Amino acid sequence: MRFAYFHKQVIAVLPLLYALTVHGGQAASAPVPDIPQLMREVEAHQKQLEKVRENYTYSSTQTTQDIDSNGQVKKTESAEGEDFFVNGHVIERTVKKNGQALSDHEQQKETERVTKLVEKAQKTPPDQPLEGQTIGVSRLLDIMEVRNPRRESYRGRPTIIFDFIGRKDAKTHGLAEDASKKLEGTVWIDEADREIAHIEVSFIDNFHVAGGLLANIQKGSNFHFDQAPVSGQLWLPTGGEGTVQARLLLLKNLRQHFIERDYDFKRFQVDAQTAKDATIVPETKK
């Protein structure tokens, strides 16, 4: 189990950003944005960037630590990957495990896996996850409650922040909606670009998958991830971190800490008539 999985699942429920107010670095008389309109702006801006993102690739590293009952690390594994976008979806190709390049057999298996994932991504709408379920904005409005909205500076940029918590009395259907009721967290939205800069989420109650027969994700499991403008106003993921405690198949206790770092962003130069000769050009630092 890798942090990238949780990273992608969080992205699937990001539309819960639906409440704003005025606080801090701006005048108290500034108008409060209309909530539905704000969400439309965030989603519209994301769609505008999807095609641009497909011209970029980047590297990622994931570190997974198995933790014992005393909180001590008993095993550490790492993986390095090459990430790119297809139809709005992030595809990750593993190139190293524990600092070692993949064997010929492993490379072949990885190529087969990535090829299938690319084909699936091409057929899956950008606003839907490749795996699992997603939740529409209007549905999340019924499940989540927003608290303590405010404005603050985040990494030197004006940011809208608010806390959220799942409503225990909300009637839900499906795994994604059920999980949303068990979450609380905080979201940082870059006010100028209408992009997610940072999000922190944690389980406030145990969450049973298939009634606990498959897994029981325990209260306190948490994760966060970041995005940042890496080329002008192009926002890309820059990493994340999480800790998961779970019981799998009623037999195995799992305690893991995940760290992901995304870096070395590069832009493809593509000539429409000679796409097969596309090259990667490193972004010039500004």
XYZ file of N, CA and C in Angstrom:
858
model
N 0.852 -1.186 0.000
C 0.000 0.000 0.000
C 0.885 1.231 0.000
N 0.670 2.156 -0.959
C 1.527 3.309 -1.086
C 0.729 4.586 -0.913
N 1.437 5.641 -0.521
C 0.761 6.919 -0.289
C 0.091 7.429 -1.553
N 0.654 7.117 -2.724
C 0.079 7.604 -3.981
C -1.388 7.222 -4.092
N -1.759 6.043 -3.562
C -3.161 5.623 -3.608
C -4.043 6.606 -2.849
N -3.638 6.955 -1.632
C -4.436 7.884 -0.831
C -4.428 9.272 -1.462
N -3.296 9.648 -2.034
C -3.193 10.932 -2.724
C -4.279 11.048 -3.792
N -4.414 10.026 -4.617
C -5.384 10.062 -5.706
C -6.821 10.007 -5.198
N -7.037 9.278 -4.096
C -8.385 9.236 -3.540
C -8.792 10.585 -2.972
N -7.838 11.294 -2.370
C -8.152 12.624 -1.854
C -8.544 13.542 -2.996
N -7.812 13.483 -4.104
C -8.124 14.324 -5.253
C -9.557 14.089 -5.710
N -10.039 12.851 -5.590
C -11.381 12.528 -6.052
C -12.460 13.231 -5.245
N -12.166 13.661 -4.002
C -13.184 14.321 -3.186
C -12.863 15.786 -2.929
N -11.971 16.358 -3.708
C -11.619 17.760 -3.496
C -12.783 18.738 -3.675
N -13.847 18.396 -4.423
C -14.937 19.359 -4.568
C -15.631 19.761 -3.285
N -15.192 19.285 -2.117
C -15.820 19.712 -0.868
C -15.446 21.148 -0.487
N -14.649 21.828 -1.311
C -14.265 23.209 -1.030
C -15.409 24.140 -1.398
N -16.262 24.433 -0.497
C -17.465 25.145 -0.873
C -17.849 26.278 0.058
N -16.966 26.740 0.967
C -17.372 27.811 1.865
C -16.268 28.828 2.037
N -16.615 30.100 2.001
C -15.635 31.161 2.142
C -16.180 32.247 3.062
N -15.271 33.014 3.691
C -15.655 34.217 4.397
C -14.481 35.159 4.356
N -14.513 36.249 5.107
C -13.443 37.224 5.100
C -12.764 37.249 6.452
N -11.418 37.232 6.412
C -10.671 37.279 7.679
C -9.226 37.627 7.372
N -8.603 38.363 8.235
C -7.160 38.526 8.107
C -6.761 39.560 7.089
N -5.882 39.119 6.117
C -5.143 40.059 5.289
C -5.932 40.917 4.347
N -7.272 40.832 4.267
C -8.033 41.676 3.375
C -9.052 42.475 4.173
N -9.531 43.516 3.571
C -10.476 44.395 4.259
C -11.729 43.641 4.647
N -12.245 43.949 5.845
C -13.415 43.242 6.342
C -14.633 43.469 5.473
N -14.631 44.538 4.649
C -15.777 44.840 3.807
C -15.740 44.102 2.479
N -14.678 43.348 2.206
C -14.586 42.607 0.948
C -15.754 41.636 0.843
N -16.374 41.524 -0.322
C -17.536 40.645 -0.478
C -17.165 39.176 -0.336
N -18.049 38.433 0.250
C -17.862 36.983 0.368
C -18.282 36.336 -0.946
N -17.415 35.577 -1.580
C -17.779 34.943 -2.854
C -18.979 34.026 -2.696
N -19.803 33.974 -3.712
C -20.931 33.053 -3.729
C -20.388 31.627 -3.757
N -20.871 30.767 -2.864
C -20.293 29.431 -2.698
C -20.391 28.589 -3.975
N -21.569 28.422 -4.560
C -21.628 27.620 -5.801
C -20.764 28.210 -6.913
N -20.731 29.536 -7.021
C -19.922 30.172 -8.059
C -18.433 29.916 -7.823
N -18.014 29.964 -6.566
C -16.614 29.664 -6.265
C -16.247 28.270 -6.748
N -17.107 27.296 -6.480
C -16.818 25.929 -6.885
C -16.741 25.806 -8.400
N -17.603 26.519 -9.080
C -17.556 26.476 -10.544
C -16.238 27.046 -11.056
N -15.758 28.100 -10.386
C -14.483 28.702 -10.789
C -13.313 27.751 -10.548
N -13.321 27.079 -9.378
C -12.243 26.130 -9.078
C -12.233 24.999 -10.100
N -13.403 24.445 -10.381
C -13.483 23.331 -11.324
C -13.147 23.764 -12.745
N -13.617 24.957 -13.132
C -13.340 25.448 -14.483
C -11.848 25.687 -14.678
N -11.206 26.247 -13.656
C -9.773 26.497 -13.768
C -8.999 25.190 -13.845
N -9.446 24.194 -13.091
C -8.792 22.889 -13.126
C -8.894 22.284 -14.529
N -10.058 22.392 -15.141
C -10.242 21.828 -16.483
C -9.375 22.543 -17.511
N -9.194 23.858 -17.336
C -8.355 24.605 -18.253
C -6.900 24.120 -18.195
N -6.470 23.693 -17.005
C -5.080 23.272 -16.835
C -4.830 21.829 -17.243
N -5.891 21.040 -17.403
C -5.709 19.618 -17.661
C -4.915 19.361 -18.941
N -5.259 20.064 -20.011
C -4.542 19.860 -21.267
C -3.098 20.337 -21.160
N -2.893 21.444 -20.434
C -1.538 21.968 -20.277
C -0.695 20.989 -19.474
N -1.281 20.405 -18.440
C -0.547 19.461 -17.607
C -0.043 18.264 -18.399
N -0.750 17.896 -19.447
C -0.343 16.734 -20.222
C 0.940 16.979 -21.002
N 1.432 18.210 -20.997
C 2.713 18.518 -21.620
C 3.868 18.421 -20.620
N 3.567 17.949 -19.414
C 4.581 17.923 -18.362
C 4.781 16.508 -17.817
N 5.989 16.262 -17.368
C 6.315 15.046 -16.637
C 7.146 15.435 -15.423
N 7.194 14.574 -14.431
C 7.997 14.874 -13.251
C 8.397 13.568 -12.575
N 9.323 13.672 -11.654
C 9.793 12.513 -10.904
C 9.138 12.499 -9.523
N 9.031 11.311 -8.965
C 8.453 11.185 -7.624
C 9.199 10.109 -6.845
N 9.244 10.292 -5.548
C 9.786 9.274 -4.654
C 8.762 9.000 -3.565
N 8.584 7.724 -3.240
C 7.687 7.337 -2.158
C 8.462 6.494 -1.163
N 8.307 6.835 0.091
C 8.928 6.076 1.164
C 7.830 5.528 2.068
N 7.867 4.220 2.313
C 6.872 3.566 3.156
C 7.564 2.946 4.356
N 7.116 3.314 5.538
C 7.693 2.782 6.773
C 6.645 1.954 7.501
N 6.978 0.697 7.784
C 6.132 -0.135 8.638
C 6.475 0.176 10.085
N 5.446 0.398 10.903
C 5.639 0.835 12.285
C 5.067 -0.209 13.236
N 5.802 -0.519 14.296
C 5.300 -1.498 15.257
C 4.379 -0.833 16.277
N 3.880 -1.624 17.217
C 2.910 -1.118 18.188
C 3.492 -0.076 19.125
N 4.829 0.002 19.205
C 5.488 0.996 20.045
C 5.857 2.260 19.282
N 5.472 2.320 17.995
C 5.767 3.498 17.195
C 7.144 3.495 16.572
N 7.853 2.369 16.673
C 9.191 2.275 16.116
C 9.138 1.736 14.685
N 9.990 2.297 13.810
C 10.045 1.854 12.417
C 10.739 0.494 12.354
N 10.067 -0.495 11.813
C 10.650 -1.831 11.709
C 11.028 -2.214 10.288
N 10.540 -1.456 9.297
C 10.874 -1.755 7.906
C 10.648 -0.507 7.072
N 11.558 -0.248 6.132
C 11.429 0.912 5.237
C 11.620 0.464 3.793
N 10.718 0.860 2.944
C 10.815 0.581 1.515
C 10.653 1.883 0.748
N 11.276 1.951 -0.420
C 11.167 3.166 -1.232
C 10.952 2.803 -2.686
N 10.408 3.736 -3.417
C 10.195 3.567 -4.851
C 10.363 4.913 -5.526
N 10.901 4.899 -6.724
C 11.051 6.109 -7.532
C 10.274 5.923 -8.827
N 9.620 6.985 -9.242
C 8.788 6.867 -10.420
C 8.890 8.056 -11.352
N 8.393 7.846 -12.562
C 8.223 8.908 -13.549
C 6.728 9.104 -13.728
N 6.246 10.323 -13.508
C 4.824 10.616 -13.523
C 4.463 11.500 -14.710
N 3.291 11.250 -15.271
C 2.795 12.072 -16.379
C 1.270 12.035 -16.360
N 0.661 12.862 -17.174
C -0.795 13.009 -17.179
C -1.387 12.478 -18.476
N -2.492 11.775 -18.360
C -3.244 11.293 -19.512
C -4.716 11.592 -19.273
N -5.284 12.435 -20.097
C -6.701 12.778 -19.980
C -7.055 13.269 -18.586
N -6.138 14.029 -17.982
C -6.385 14.594 -16.664
C -6.012 13.690 -15.508
N -5.558 12.472 -15.776
C -5.221 11.516 -14.728
C -3.701 11.385 -14.597
N -3.237 11.249 -13.365
C -1.817 11.046 -13.123
C -1.479 9.566 -13.308
N -0.485 9.307 -14.144
C 0.013 7.948 -14.353
C 1.435 7.891 -13.821
N 1.726 6.883 -13.033
C 3.054 6.757 -12.437
C 3.717 5.462 -12.898
N 4.910 5.610 -13.446
C 5.692 4.448 -13.867
C 6.858 4.273 -12.905
N 6.916 3.138 -12.219
C 7.999 2.858 -11.284
C 9.279 2.526 -12.039
N 10.380 3.167 -11.652
C 11.668 2.923 -12.311
C 12.706 2.338 -11.360
N 12.499 2.533 -10.048
C 13.426 1.981 -9.067
C 12.657 1.525 -7.833
N 13.180 0.494 -7.193
C 12.667 0.046 -5.901
C 13.833 -0.090 -4.944
N 13.709 0.581 -3.801
C 14.768 0.550 -2.784
C 16.130 0.916 -3.369
N 16.117 1.910 -4.265
C 17.346 2.431 -4.843
C 17.915 1.617 -5.986
N 17.271 0.493 -6.339
C 17.765 -0.363 -7.402
C 16.850 -0.288 -8.622
N 17.466 -0.207 -9.813
C 16.688 -0.210 -11.049
C 15.928 -1.530 -11.182
N 14.773 -1.485 -11.837
C 13.981 -2.690 -12.020
C 14.727 -3.694 -12.895
N 14.519 -4.954 -12.630
C 15.077 -5.994 -13.481
C 14.335 -5.997 -14.826
N 14.861 -6.729 -15.798
C 14.204 -6.797 -17.108
C 12.783 -7.319 -16.971
N 12.603 -8.333 -16.148
C 11.262 -8.889 -15.953
C 10.340 -7.872 -15.292
N 10.852 -7.180 -14.280
C 10.039 -6.170 -13.597
C 9.682 -5.022 -14.534
N 10.620 -4.625 -15.384
C 10.346 -3.562 -16.347
C 9.236 -3.973 -17.309
N 9.278 -5.216 -17.746
C 8.243 -5.700 -18.661
C 6.871 -5.679 -18.000
N 6.807 -6.156 -16.761
C 5.540 -6.157 -16.033
C 5.043 -4.739 -15.787
N 5.967 -3.825 -15.491
C 5.583 -2.441 -15.247
C 5.080 -1.786 -16.527
N 5.720 -2.087 -17.647
C 5.267 -1.546 -18.931
C 3.854 -2.026 -19.250
N 3.590 -3.296 -18.990
C 2.250 -3.837 -19.225
C 1.226 -3.152 -18.330
N 1.588 -2.932 -17.072
C 0.662 -2.278 -16.136
C 0.363 -0.849 -16.557
N 1.420 -0.106 -16.915
C 1.248 1.291 -17.291
C 0.456 1.401 -18.592
N 0.712 0.508 -19.540
C -0.018 0.527 -20.816
C -1.512 0.348 -20.585
N -1.869 -0.588 -19.720
C -3.281 -0.803 -19.410
C -3.884 0.408 -18.705
N -3.095 1.020 -17.827
C -3.590 2.180 -17.086
C -3.791 3.375 -18.016
N -2.886 3.560 -18.978
C -3.031 4.643 -19.952
C -4.290 4.441 -20.783
N -4.522 3.205 -21.215
C -5.723 2.913 -22.006
C -6.986 3.201 -21.205
N -6.952 2.860 -19.934
C -8.106 3.122 -19.079
C -8.293 4.614 -18.864
N -7.180 5.342 -18.694
C -7.252 6.789 -18.483
C -7.838 7.492 -19.697
N -7.506 7.027 -20.869
C -8.018 7.634 -22.096
C -9.529 7.496 -22.211
N -10.078 6.490 -21.561
C -11.518 6.229 -21.643
C -12.278 6.758 -20.434
N -11.548 7.226 -19.419
C -12.180 7.689 -18.185
C -12.226 9.209 -18.155
N -13.394 9.820 -17.991
C -13.474 11.284 -17.933
C -12.535 11.857 -16.880
N -11.969 13.042 -17.131
C -11.002 13.638 -16.194
C -11.538 13.849 -14.790
N -12.847 14.051 -14.662
C -13.408 14.318 -13.338
C -13.804 13.054 -12.593
N -13.419 11.888 -13.112
C -13.694 10.631 -12.444
C -12.385 9.915 -12.148
N -12.260 9.273 -10.986
C -11.014 8.556 -10.668
C -10.890 7.295 -11.508
N -9.663 6.852 -11.737
C -9.454 5.616 -12.490
C -9.962 4.412 -11.720
N -9.904 4.491 -10.411
C -10.371 3.404 -9.565
C -11.233 3.975 -8.453
N -12.183 3.189 -7.990
C -12.999 3.643 -6.877
C -14.148 4.529 -7.325
N -14.680 5.301 -6.387
C -15.852 6.114 -6.617
C -15.513 7.586 -6.428
N -16.354 8.434 -6.954
C -16.204 9.857 -6.756
C -17.524 10.434 -6.256
N -17.489 11.672 -5.791
C -18.674 12.320 -5.248
C -18.836 13.676 -5.902
N -20.041 13.984 -6.333
C -20.303 15.283 -6.926
C -20.345 16.383 -5.879
N -20.184 17.620 -6.346
C -20.167 18.762 -5.438
C -21.452 18.866 -4.647
N -22.587 18.783 -5.338
C -23.868 18.949 -4.654
C -24.069 17.876 -3.580
N -23.551 16.675 -3.847
C -23.696 15.595 -2.867
C -22.840 15.874 -1.631
N -21.647 16.379 -1.841
C -20.776 16.677 -0.708
C -21.335 17.783 0.167
N -22.103 18.686 -0.441
C -22.719 19.751 0.348
C -23.636 19.169 1.413
N -24.197 17.987 1.138
C -25.102 17.358 2.094
C -24.353 16.570 3.161
N -23.082 16.222 2.877
C -22.342 15.336 3.762
C -21.396 16.093 4.693
N -20.788 17.184 4.181
C -19.753 17.877 4.933
C -20.273 19.186 5.536
N -19.751 19.534 6.672
C -20.063 20.806 7.341
C -18.788 21.640 7.434
N -18.870 22.904 7.018
C -17.702 23.791 7.034
C -17.673 24.594 8.330
N -16.453 24.772 8.869
C -16.281 25.521 10.110
C -15.089 26.468 9.989
N -15.158 27.565 10.731
C -14.036 28.484 10.903
C -13.392 28.930 9.592
N -14.152 29.405 8.631
C -13.531 29.915 7.399
C -12.773 31.210 7.683
N -11.636 31.389 7.006
C -10.816 32.592 7.221
C -9.857 32.771 6.057
N -9.229 33.944 6.034
C -8.184 34.224 5.055
C -6.844 34.352 5.777
N -5.813 33.741 5.191
C -4.457 33.848 5.729
C -3.476 33.811 4.563
N -2.222 34.121 4.874
C -1.164 34.001 3.882
C -0.554 32.607 3.985
N -0.409 31.926 2.858
C 0.202 30.602 2.830
C 1.303 30.605 1.781
N 2.523 30.414 2.242
C 3.692 30.472 1.376
C 3.770 31.803 0.625
N 3.387 32.853 1.359
C 3.486 34.193 0.816
C 2.381 34.587 -0.134
N 1.324 33.756 -0.241
C 0.226 34.059 -1.162
C -1.084 34.120 -0.385
N -1.984 35.042 -0.749
C -3.299 35.105 -0.094
C -4.048 33.790 -0.290
N -4.573 33.248 0.797
C -5.194 31.927 0.760
C -6.471 31.916 1.595
N -7.470 31.245 1.071
C -8.717 31.039 1.798
C -8.633 29.681 2.483
N -8.896 29.666 3.779
C -8.775 28.444 4.569
C -10.090 28.168 5.279
N -10.437 26.894 5.373
C -11.559 26.529 6.232
C -11.431 25.082 6.658
N -12.066 24.765 7.766
C -12.106 23.412 8.291
C -13.403 22.745 7.825
N -13.390 21.430 7.784
C -14.604 20.702 7.418
C -14.689 19.424 8.246
N -15.898 18.925 8.385
C -16.121 17.695 9.131
C -17.336 16.987 8.543
N -17.263 15.665 8.495
C -18.388 14.893 7.975
C -19.563 14.909 8.939
N -20.763 15.020 8.382
C -21.973 15.008 9.208
C -22.372 13.569 9.499
N -22.396 13.207 10.767
C -22.720 11.834 11.139
C -24.138 11.442 10.770
N -25.043 12.441 10.706
C -26.439 12.128 10.419
C -26.747 12.113 8.927
N -25.738 12.370 8.088
C -25.977 12.383 6.646
C -26.248 10.971 6.144
N -27.218 10.855 5.256
C -27.519 9.556 4.647
C -26.629 9.395 3.422
N -25.863 8.311 3.394
C -24.884 8.129 2.333
C -25.071 6.795 1.631
N -24.492 6.710 0.430
C -24.548 5.496 -0.374
C -23.187 5.302 -1.038
N -22.615 4.132 -0.892
C -21.349 3.843 -1.539
C -20.161 4.138 -0.642
N -19.024 3.530 -0.993
C -17.823 3.601 -0.166
C -17.314 5.021 0.015
N -17.227 5.809 -1.081
C -16.672 7.156 -0.997
C -17.524 8.055 -0.106
N -18.848 7.986 -0.243
C -19.733 8.808 0.584
C -19.657 8.376 2.042
N -19.629 7.069 2.271
C -19.538 6.576 3.647
C -18.256 7.049 4.317
N -17.136 7.002 3.579
C -15.856 7.436 4.140
C -15.868 8.927 4.453
N -16.547 9.723 3.633
C -16.576 11.174 3.827
C -17.175 11.546 5.174
N -18.113 10.761 5.666
C -18.729 11.047 6.961
C -17.748 10.879 8.113
N -16.674 10.147 7.880
C -15.712 9.845 8.939
C -14.512 10.789 8.937
N -14.534 11.806 8.086
C -13.363 12.651 7.902
C -13.544 14.037 8.500
N -12.419 14.618 8.886
C -12.357 16.037 9.179
C -11.027 16.553 8.647
N -10.965 17.855 8.404
C -9.711 18.380 7.886
C -9.757 19.867 7.645
N -8.727 20.331 6.978
C -8.582 21.753 6.666
C -8.066 21.881 5.236
N -8.572 22.892 4.534
C -8.200 23.111 3.139
C -7.680 24.525 2.965
N -6.592 24.664 2.207
C -6.024 25.954 1.845
C -6.229 26.148 0.341
N -6.956 27.201 -0.056
C -7.189 27.479 -1.474
C -6.451 28.755 -1.853
N -5.612 28.684 -2.866
C -4.951 29.876 -3.366
C -6.019 30.793 -3.955
N -6.133 31.991 -3.384
C -7.253 32.855 -3.741
C -7.149 33.388 -5.162
N -5.956 33.715 -5.609
C -5.791 34.283 -6.941
C -6.009 33.252 -8.034
N -5.454 32.054 -7.844
C -5.498 31.046 -8.898
C -6.617 30.036 -8.735
N -7.349 30.109 -7.602
C -8.427 29.152 -7.362
C -7.922 27.711 -7.492
N -6.804 27.420 -6.806
C -6.209 26.092 -6.819
C -6.002 25.609 -5.390
N -6.018 24.285 -5.211
C -5.742 23.705 -3.911
C -4.252 23.820 -3.634
N -3.878 24.536 -2.595
C -2.471 24.650 -2.227
C -2.074 23.583 -1.217
N -2.997 23.260 -0.316
C -2.676 22.305 0.746
C -3.976 21.758 1.313
N -3.965 20.480 1.682
C -5.133 19.889 2.332
C -4.665 18.891 3.373
N -5.319 18.903 4.529
C -5.030 17.960 5.611
C -6.331 17.248 5.985
N -6.281 15.940 6.071
C -7.476 15.139 6.330
C -7.141 14.056 7.351
N -8.081 13.771 8.242
C -7.887 12.676 9.185
C -9.220 11.984 9.450
N -9.152 10.719 9.806
C -10.341 9.961 10.176
C -10.673 10.241 11.637
N -11.902 10.637 11.884
C -12.343 10.926 13.243
C -13.065 9.743 13.865
N -13.206 8.673 13.103
C -13.847 7.459 13.592
C -13.322 6.292 12.766
N -13.453 5.091 13.260
C -13.060 3.921 12.482
C -13.956 3.802 11.248
N -13.355 3.376 10.160
C -14.113 3.201 8.917
C -13.989 1.759 8.460
N -15.118 1.077 8.370
C -15.137 -0.338 8.023
C -15.387 -0.516 6.523
N -14.530 -1.247 5.866
C -14.696 -1.584 4.457
C -15.303 -2.978 4.384
N -16.455 -3.074 3.710
C -17.195 -4.340 3.633
C -17.510 -4.855 5.029
N -18.003 -3.940 5.879
C -18.375 -4.327 7.227
C -17.204 -4.722 8.095
N -15.997 -4.362 7.664
C -14.807 -4.709 8.423
C -14.167 -6.010 7.971
N -14.798 -6.714 7.027
C -14.249 -7.988 6.567
C -12.991 -7.781 5.726
N -12.966 -6.706 4.916
C -11.788 -6.429 4.095
C -10.773 -5.581 4.847
N -11.253 -4.530 5.480
C -10.336 -3.646 6.199
C -11.108 -2.797 7.192
N -10.405 -2.380 8.219
C -10.939 -1.438 9.199
C -9.903 -0.334 9.372
N -10.129 0.809 8.716
C -9.215 1.940 8.839
C -9.506 2.634 10.165
N -8.497 2.777 10.984
C -8.711 3.211 12.352
C -8.700 4.728 12.497
N -9.433 5.180 13.478
C -9.483 6.590 13.850
C -8.062 7.120 14.053
N -7.798 8.304 13.550
C -6.474 8.902 13.668
C -5.639 8.772 12.418
N -5.987 7.852 11.515
C -5.285 7.781 10.234
C -5.415 9.128 9.548
N -4.336 9.605 8.938
C -4.363 10.966 8.402
C -3.442 11.095 7.202
N -3.649 12.131 6.422
C -2.779 12.405 5.287
C -2.911 13.866 4.882
N -1.906 14.360 4.200
C -1.967 15.696 3.618
C -1.184 15.701 2.319
N -1.518 16.634 1.422
C -0.707 16.783 0.225
C -0.712 18.236 -0.218
N 0.256 18.542 -1.094
C 0.482 19.915 -1.518
C 0.512 20.026 -3.032
N 0.133 21.205 -3.507
C 0.335 21.602 -4.889
C 0.973 22.988 -4.875
N 1.629 23.334 -5.961
C 2.262 24.654 -6.043
C 2.435 25.026 -7.515
N 2.507 26.331 -7.802
C 2.783 26.757 -9.178
C 4.264 26.538 -9.481
N 4.565 25.646 -10.403
C 5.956 25.314 -10.709
C 6.437 25.953 -12.003
N 5.539 26.509 -12.767
C 5.924 27.181 -14.013
C 4.889 28.246 -14.300
N 5.198 29.470 -13.928
C 4.188 30.509 -14.087
C 3.011 30.228 -13.174
N 1.836 30.024 -13.762
C 0.643 29.736 -12.979
C 0.193 28.290 -13.128
N 1.069 27.417 -13.633
C 0.723 26.010 -13.769
C 0.928 25.302 -12.434
N -0.149 24.788 -11.854
C -0.090 24.119 -10.567
C 0.073 22.622 -10.769
N 1.040 22.051 -10.048
C 1.303 20.617 -10.110
C 1.525 20.086 -8.696
N 1.283 18.783 -8.475
C 1.502 18.216 -7.137
C 2.974 18.269 -6.751
N 3.242 18.576 -5.491
C 4.628 18.641 -5.021
C 4.921 17.644 -3.903
N 3.920 16.903 -3.444
C 4.187 15.871 -2.462
C 3.090 15.728 -1.433
N 3.330 14.818 -0.506
C 2.348 14.581 0.538
C 2.893 13.618 1.573
N 2.084 13.379 2.596
C 2.517 12.517 3.695
C 1.289 11.978 4.411
N 1.403 10.798 4.971
C 0.261 10.242 5.677
C 0.643 9.094 6.590
N -0.221 8.818 7.547
C -0.060 7.693 8.453
C -1.380 6.929 8.506
N -1.305 5.638 8.264
C -2.510 4.808 8.226
C -2.381 3.667 9.225
N -3.418 3.496 10.010
C -3.535 2.342 10.890
C -4.777 1.576 10.480
N -4.629 0.288 10.235
C -5.760 -0.491 9.756
C -5.612 -1.947 10.166
N -6.736 -2.635 10.115
C -6.739 -4.085 10.309
C -7.271 -4.695 9.027
N -6.487 -5.581 8.414
C -6.829 -6.149 7.121
C -7.335 -7.575 7.269
N -8.462 -7.855 6.611
C -9.015 -9.216 6.554
C -9.159 -9.850 7.939
N -9.419 -9.016 8.938
C -9.635 -9.465 10.320
C -8.415 -10.160 10.913
N -7.276 -10.117 10.218
C -6.112 -10.876 10.662
C -4.881 -10.030 10.934
N -4.593 -9.089 10.052
C -3.313 -8.387 10.097
C -3.498 -6.929 10.490
N -2.727 -6.497 11.476
C -2.703 -5.087 11.848
C -1.659 -4.368 10.992
N -2.054 -3.247 10.417
C -1.175 -2.489 9.534
C -0.968 -1.092 10.106
N 0.276 -0.725 10.283
C 0.621 0.638 10.673
C 1.718 1.106 9.729
N 1.424 2.105 8.922
C 2.400 2.570 7.942
C 2.416 4.088 7.864
N 3.608 4.592 7.603
C 3.806 6.020 7.386
C 4.295 6.200 5.947
N 3.662 7.126 5.208
C 3.981 7.339 3.799
C 4.502 8.749 3.587
N 5.502 8.875 2.746
C 6.002 10.183 2.344
C 6.177 10.173 0.827
N 5.632 11.150 0.159
C 5.820 11.288 -1.287
C 6.381 12.667 -1.582
N 7.360 12.720 -2.474
C 7.933 13.981 -2.915
C 7.937 14.009 -4.437
N 7.426 15.086 -5.012
C 7.363 15.256 -6.463
C 8.279 16.403 -6.862
N 9.072 16.217 -7.916
C 10.113 17.190 -8.242
C 10.550 17.027 -9.705
N 11.518 17.841 -10.118
C 12.125 17.748 -11.446
C 11.067 17.821 -12.541
N 10.252 18.863 -12.497
C 9.200 19.039 -13.493
C 9.809 19.425 -14.838
N 9.346 18.760 -15.887
C 9.861 19.011 -17.231
C 8.699 19.150 -18.214
N 8.955 19.897 -19.249
C 7.918 20.141 -20.249
C 8.285 19.457 -21.562
N 7.291 18.771 -22.131
C 7.485 18.183 -23.449
C 7.433 19.270 -24.503
N 8.283 19.181 -25.529
C 8.153 20.008 -26.725
C 7.622 19.106 -27.821
N 6.417 19.371 -28.284
C 5.779 18.483 -29.239
C 5.413 19.237 -30.505
N 5.857 18.733 -31.626
C 5.433 19.222 -32.928
C 4.269 18.346 -33.358
N 3.131 18.941 -33.632
C 1.923 18.172 -33.927
C 2.130 17.207 -35.089
N 3.015 17.551 -36.038
C 3.216 16.699 -37.203
C 4.284 15.652 -36.969
N 5.058 15.819 -35.901
C 6.120 14.852 -35.618
C 6.118 14.501 -34.143
N 4.933 14.131 -33.644
C 4.782 13.846 -32.222
C 5.691 12.714 -31.767
N 6.005 11.821 -32.688
C 6.845 10.696 -32.297
C 8.250 11.144 -31.908
N 8.614 12.371 -32.312
C 9.936 12.891 -31.989
C 9.902 13.859 -30.818
N 8.836 13.798 -30.031
C 8.686 14.715 -28.902
C 9.872 14.601 -27.966
N 10.301 15.726 -27.445
C 11.420 15.754 -26.504
C 10.974 16.397 -25.215
N 11.747 16.174 -24.158
C 11.473 16.763 -22.845
C 12.461 17.876 -22.612
N 11.972 19.039 -22.251
C 12.807 20.197 -22.010
C 12.641 20.635 -20.566
N 13.702 20.652 -19.750
C 13.563 21.078 -18.361
C 13.058 22.500 -18.285
N 12.194 22.741 -17.277
C 11.669 24.071 -17.067
C 12.789 25.025 -16.597
N 12.799 26.215 -17.125
C 13.762 27.213 -16.688
C 13.313 27.783 -15.358
N 14.190 27.770 -14.367
C 13.847 28.310 -13.055
C 13.722 29.810 -13.123
N 12.673 30.315 -12.508
C 12.422 31.773 -12.522
C 12.655 32.350 -11.152
